[in-house]
XYZ file of N, CA and C in Angstrom:
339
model
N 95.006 86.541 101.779
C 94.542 86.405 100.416
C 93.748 85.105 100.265
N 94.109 84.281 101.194
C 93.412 82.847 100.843
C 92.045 83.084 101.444
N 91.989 83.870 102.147
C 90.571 83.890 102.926
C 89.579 84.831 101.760
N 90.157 85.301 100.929
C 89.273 86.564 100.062
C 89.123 85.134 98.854
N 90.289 84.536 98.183
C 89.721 83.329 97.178
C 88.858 82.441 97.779
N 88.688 81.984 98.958
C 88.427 81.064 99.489
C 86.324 81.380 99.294
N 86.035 82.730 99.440
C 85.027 83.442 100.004
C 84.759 83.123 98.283
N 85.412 83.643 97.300
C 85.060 83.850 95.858
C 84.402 82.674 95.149
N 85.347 81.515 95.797
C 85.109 80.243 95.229
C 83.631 79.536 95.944
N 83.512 80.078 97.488
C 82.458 79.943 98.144
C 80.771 80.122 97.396
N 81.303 81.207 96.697
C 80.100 82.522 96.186
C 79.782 81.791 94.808
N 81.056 81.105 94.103
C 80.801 80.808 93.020
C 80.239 79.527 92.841
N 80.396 78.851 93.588
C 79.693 77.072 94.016
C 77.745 77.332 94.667
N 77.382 78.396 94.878
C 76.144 78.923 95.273
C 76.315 79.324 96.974
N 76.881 79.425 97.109
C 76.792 79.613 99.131
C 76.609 81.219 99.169
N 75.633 81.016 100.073
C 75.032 82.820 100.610
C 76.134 83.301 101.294
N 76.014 84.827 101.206
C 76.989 85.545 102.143
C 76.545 84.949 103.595
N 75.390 84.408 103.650
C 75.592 84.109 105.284
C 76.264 83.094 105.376
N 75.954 81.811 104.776
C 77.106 80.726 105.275
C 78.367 81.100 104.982
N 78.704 81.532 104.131
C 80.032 82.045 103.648
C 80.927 82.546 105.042
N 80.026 83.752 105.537
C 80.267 84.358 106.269
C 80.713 83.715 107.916
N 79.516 82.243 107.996
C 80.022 81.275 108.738
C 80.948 80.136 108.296
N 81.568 80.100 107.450
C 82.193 79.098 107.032
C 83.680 79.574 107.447
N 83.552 81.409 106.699
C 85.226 82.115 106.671
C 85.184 82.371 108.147
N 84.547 82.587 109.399
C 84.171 83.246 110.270
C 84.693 84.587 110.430
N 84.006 85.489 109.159
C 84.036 86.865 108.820
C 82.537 87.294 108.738
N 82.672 88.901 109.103
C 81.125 89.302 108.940
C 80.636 89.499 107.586
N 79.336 89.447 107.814
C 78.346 89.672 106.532
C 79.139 90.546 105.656
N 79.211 91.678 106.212
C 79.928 92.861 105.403
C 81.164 92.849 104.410
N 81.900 92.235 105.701
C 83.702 91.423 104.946
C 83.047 91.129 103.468
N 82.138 89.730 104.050
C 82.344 88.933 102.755
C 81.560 89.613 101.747
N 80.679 90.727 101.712
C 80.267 91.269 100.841
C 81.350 92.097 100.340
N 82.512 92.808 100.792
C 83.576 93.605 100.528
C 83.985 92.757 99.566
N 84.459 91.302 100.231
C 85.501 90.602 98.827
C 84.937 90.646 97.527
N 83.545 90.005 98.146
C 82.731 89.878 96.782
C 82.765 90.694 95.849
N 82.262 92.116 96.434
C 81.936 93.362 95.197
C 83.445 93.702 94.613
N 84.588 93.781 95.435
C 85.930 94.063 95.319
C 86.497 92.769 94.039
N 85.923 91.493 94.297
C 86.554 90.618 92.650
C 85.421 90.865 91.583
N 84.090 91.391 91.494
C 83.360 91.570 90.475
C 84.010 93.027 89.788
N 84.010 93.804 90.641
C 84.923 94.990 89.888
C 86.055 94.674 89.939
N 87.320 94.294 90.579
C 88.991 94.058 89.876
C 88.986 92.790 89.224
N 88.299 91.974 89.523
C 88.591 90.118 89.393
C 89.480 89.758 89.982
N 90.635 89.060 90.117
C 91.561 88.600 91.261
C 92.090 89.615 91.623
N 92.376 89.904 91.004
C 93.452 91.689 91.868
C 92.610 92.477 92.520
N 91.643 92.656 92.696
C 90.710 93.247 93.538
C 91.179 92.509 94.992
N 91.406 91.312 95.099
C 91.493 90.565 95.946
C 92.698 90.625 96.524
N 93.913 91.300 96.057
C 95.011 91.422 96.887
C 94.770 92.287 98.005
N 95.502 92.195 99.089
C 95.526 93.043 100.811
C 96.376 94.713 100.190
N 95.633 95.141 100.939
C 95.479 96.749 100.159
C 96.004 97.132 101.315
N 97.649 98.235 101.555
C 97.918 98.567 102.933
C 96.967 99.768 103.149
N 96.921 99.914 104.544
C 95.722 100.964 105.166
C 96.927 101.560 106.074
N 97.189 102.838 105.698
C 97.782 103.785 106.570
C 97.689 104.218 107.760
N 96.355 103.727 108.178
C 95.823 104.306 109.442
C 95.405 105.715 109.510
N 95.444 106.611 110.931
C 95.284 107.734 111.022
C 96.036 108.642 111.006
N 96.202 109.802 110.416
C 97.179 110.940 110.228
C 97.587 111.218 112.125
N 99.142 111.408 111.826
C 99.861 111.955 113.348
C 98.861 113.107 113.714
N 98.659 113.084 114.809
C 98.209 114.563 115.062
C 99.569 115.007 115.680
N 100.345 114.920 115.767
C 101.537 115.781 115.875
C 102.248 116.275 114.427
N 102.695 117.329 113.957
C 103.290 117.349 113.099
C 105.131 117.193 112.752
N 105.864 116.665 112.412
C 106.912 116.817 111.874
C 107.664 117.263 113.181
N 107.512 118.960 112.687
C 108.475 119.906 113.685
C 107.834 119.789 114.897
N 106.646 119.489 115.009
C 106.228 119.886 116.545
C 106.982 118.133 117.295
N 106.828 117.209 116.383
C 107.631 116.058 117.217
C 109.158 116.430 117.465
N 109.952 116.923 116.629
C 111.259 117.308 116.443
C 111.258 118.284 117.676
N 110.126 119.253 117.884
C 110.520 120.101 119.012
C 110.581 119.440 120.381
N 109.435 118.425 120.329
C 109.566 117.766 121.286
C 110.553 116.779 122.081
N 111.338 116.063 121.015
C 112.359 115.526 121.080
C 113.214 116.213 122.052
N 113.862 117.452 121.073
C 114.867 118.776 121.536
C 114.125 119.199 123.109
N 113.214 119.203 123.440
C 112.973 119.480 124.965
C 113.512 118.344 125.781
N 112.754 117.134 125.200
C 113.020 116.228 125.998
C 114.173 115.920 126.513
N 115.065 115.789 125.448
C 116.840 115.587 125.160
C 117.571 116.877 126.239
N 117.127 117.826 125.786
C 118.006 119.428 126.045
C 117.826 119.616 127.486
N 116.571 119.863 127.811
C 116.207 120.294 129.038
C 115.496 119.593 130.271
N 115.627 119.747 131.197
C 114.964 118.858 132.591
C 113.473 119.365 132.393
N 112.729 118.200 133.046
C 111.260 119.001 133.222
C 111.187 120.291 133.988
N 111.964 120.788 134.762
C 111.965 121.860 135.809
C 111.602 123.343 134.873
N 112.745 123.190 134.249
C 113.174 124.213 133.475
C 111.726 124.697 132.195
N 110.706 123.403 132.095
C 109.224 123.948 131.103
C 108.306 124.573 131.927
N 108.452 123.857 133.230
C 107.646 124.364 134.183
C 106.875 123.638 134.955
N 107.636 122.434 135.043
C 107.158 120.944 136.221
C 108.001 121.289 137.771
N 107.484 120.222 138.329
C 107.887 120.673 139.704
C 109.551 119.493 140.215
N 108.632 118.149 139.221
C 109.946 117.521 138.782
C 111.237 118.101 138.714
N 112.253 118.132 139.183
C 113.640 118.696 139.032
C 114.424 117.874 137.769
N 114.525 116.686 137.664
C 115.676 116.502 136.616
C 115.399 114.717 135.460
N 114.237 114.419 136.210
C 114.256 113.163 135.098
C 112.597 113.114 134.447
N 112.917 112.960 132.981
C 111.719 112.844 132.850
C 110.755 111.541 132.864
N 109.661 111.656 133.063
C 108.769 110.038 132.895
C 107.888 109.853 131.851
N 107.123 108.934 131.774
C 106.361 108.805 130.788
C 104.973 109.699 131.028
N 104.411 109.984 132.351
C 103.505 110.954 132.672
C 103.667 112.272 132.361
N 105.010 112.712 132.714
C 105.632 114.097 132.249
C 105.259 114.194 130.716
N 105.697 113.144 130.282
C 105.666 113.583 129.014
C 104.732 113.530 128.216
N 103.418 113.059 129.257
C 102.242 113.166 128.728
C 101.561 114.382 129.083
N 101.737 114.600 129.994
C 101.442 116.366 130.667
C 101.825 117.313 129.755
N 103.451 117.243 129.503
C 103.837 118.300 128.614
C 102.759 118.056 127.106
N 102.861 117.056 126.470
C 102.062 117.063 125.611
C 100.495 117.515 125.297
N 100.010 117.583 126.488
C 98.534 118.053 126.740
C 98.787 119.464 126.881
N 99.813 119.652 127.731
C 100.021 121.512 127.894
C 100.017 122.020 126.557
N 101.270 121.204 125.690
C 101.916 122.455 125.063
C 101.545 121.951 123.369
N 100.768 121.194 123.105
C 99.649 120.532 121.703
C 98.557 120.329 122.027
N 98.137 120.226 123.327
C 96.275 120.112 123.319
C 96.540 119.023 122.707
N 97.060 117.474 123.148
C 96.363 116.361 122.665
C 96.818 115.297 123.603
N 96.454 114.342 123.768
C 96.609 113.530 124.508
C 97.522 112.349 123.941
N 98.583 111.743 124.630
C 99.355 110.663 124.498
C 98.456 109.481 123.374
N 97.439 109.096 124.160
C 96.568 108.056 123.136
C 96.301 108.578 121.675
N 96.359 109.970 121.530
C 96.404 110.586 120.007
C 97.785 110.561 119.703
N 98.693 110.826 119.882
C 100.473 111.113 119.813
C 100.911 109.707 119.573
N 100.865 108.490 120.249
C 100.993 107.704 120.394
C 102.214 107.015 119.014
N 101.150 106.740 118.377
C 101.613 106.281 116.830
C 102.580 107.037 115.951
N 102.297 108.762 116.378
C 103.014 109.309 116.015
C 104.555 109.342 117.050
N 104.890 109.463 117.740
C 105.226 108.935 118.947
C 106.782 107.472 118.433
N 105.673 106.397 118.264
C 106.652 105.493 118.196
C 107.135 105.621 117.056
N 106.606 106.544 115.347
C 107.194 106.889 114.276
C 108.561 107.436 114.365
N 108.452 108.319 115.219
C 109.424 109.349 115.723
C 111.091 109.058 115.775
């Protein structure tokens, strides 16, 4: 938050978004964000806004199913050659087999889990 007043008070003393921009060492853009963001809210514009990120591409039940494999059954038994422990590769395999997506997509959803 101090870096968004800091930029406001910058703007309001005459300093260009470029020095600004070298002063906060934020890009042009940033400091145009704060800017337009306190002319439309005024300080409350300026509070840190949480960002959710990207939607799981796994859903709900399909993590829950996954779990229940993982837990229940050996890799052997889905159809690995592995007999009885699973790894972190396995369980990236199974995930590509049986959702079409890759660990680096799952991921987040993954450590939610």
């Amino acid at each position: 938050m101090y870096e968004r007043l800091q930029t406001v008070s910058l703007r309001l003393k005459g300093k260009s978004v470029r020095e600004i921009a070298t002063i906060i060492c934020r890009s042009k853009r940033t400091i145009r964000l704060y800017i337009r963001d306190y002319e439309k809210e005024g300080l409350s514009g300026l509070a840190m806004r949480f960002s959710p990120g990207r939607s799981p591409r796994l859903t709900k039940e399909q993590l829950d199913a996954l779990k229940q494999v993982i837990v229940n059954q050996v890799p052997a038994e889905v159809g690995f050659t592995a007999k009885f422990n699973w790894t972190l590769q396995l369980i990236a395999d199974y995930i590509k087999r049986t959702y079409g997506c890759t660990v680096e997509e799952t991921f987040p959803t993954l450590k939610r889990g």
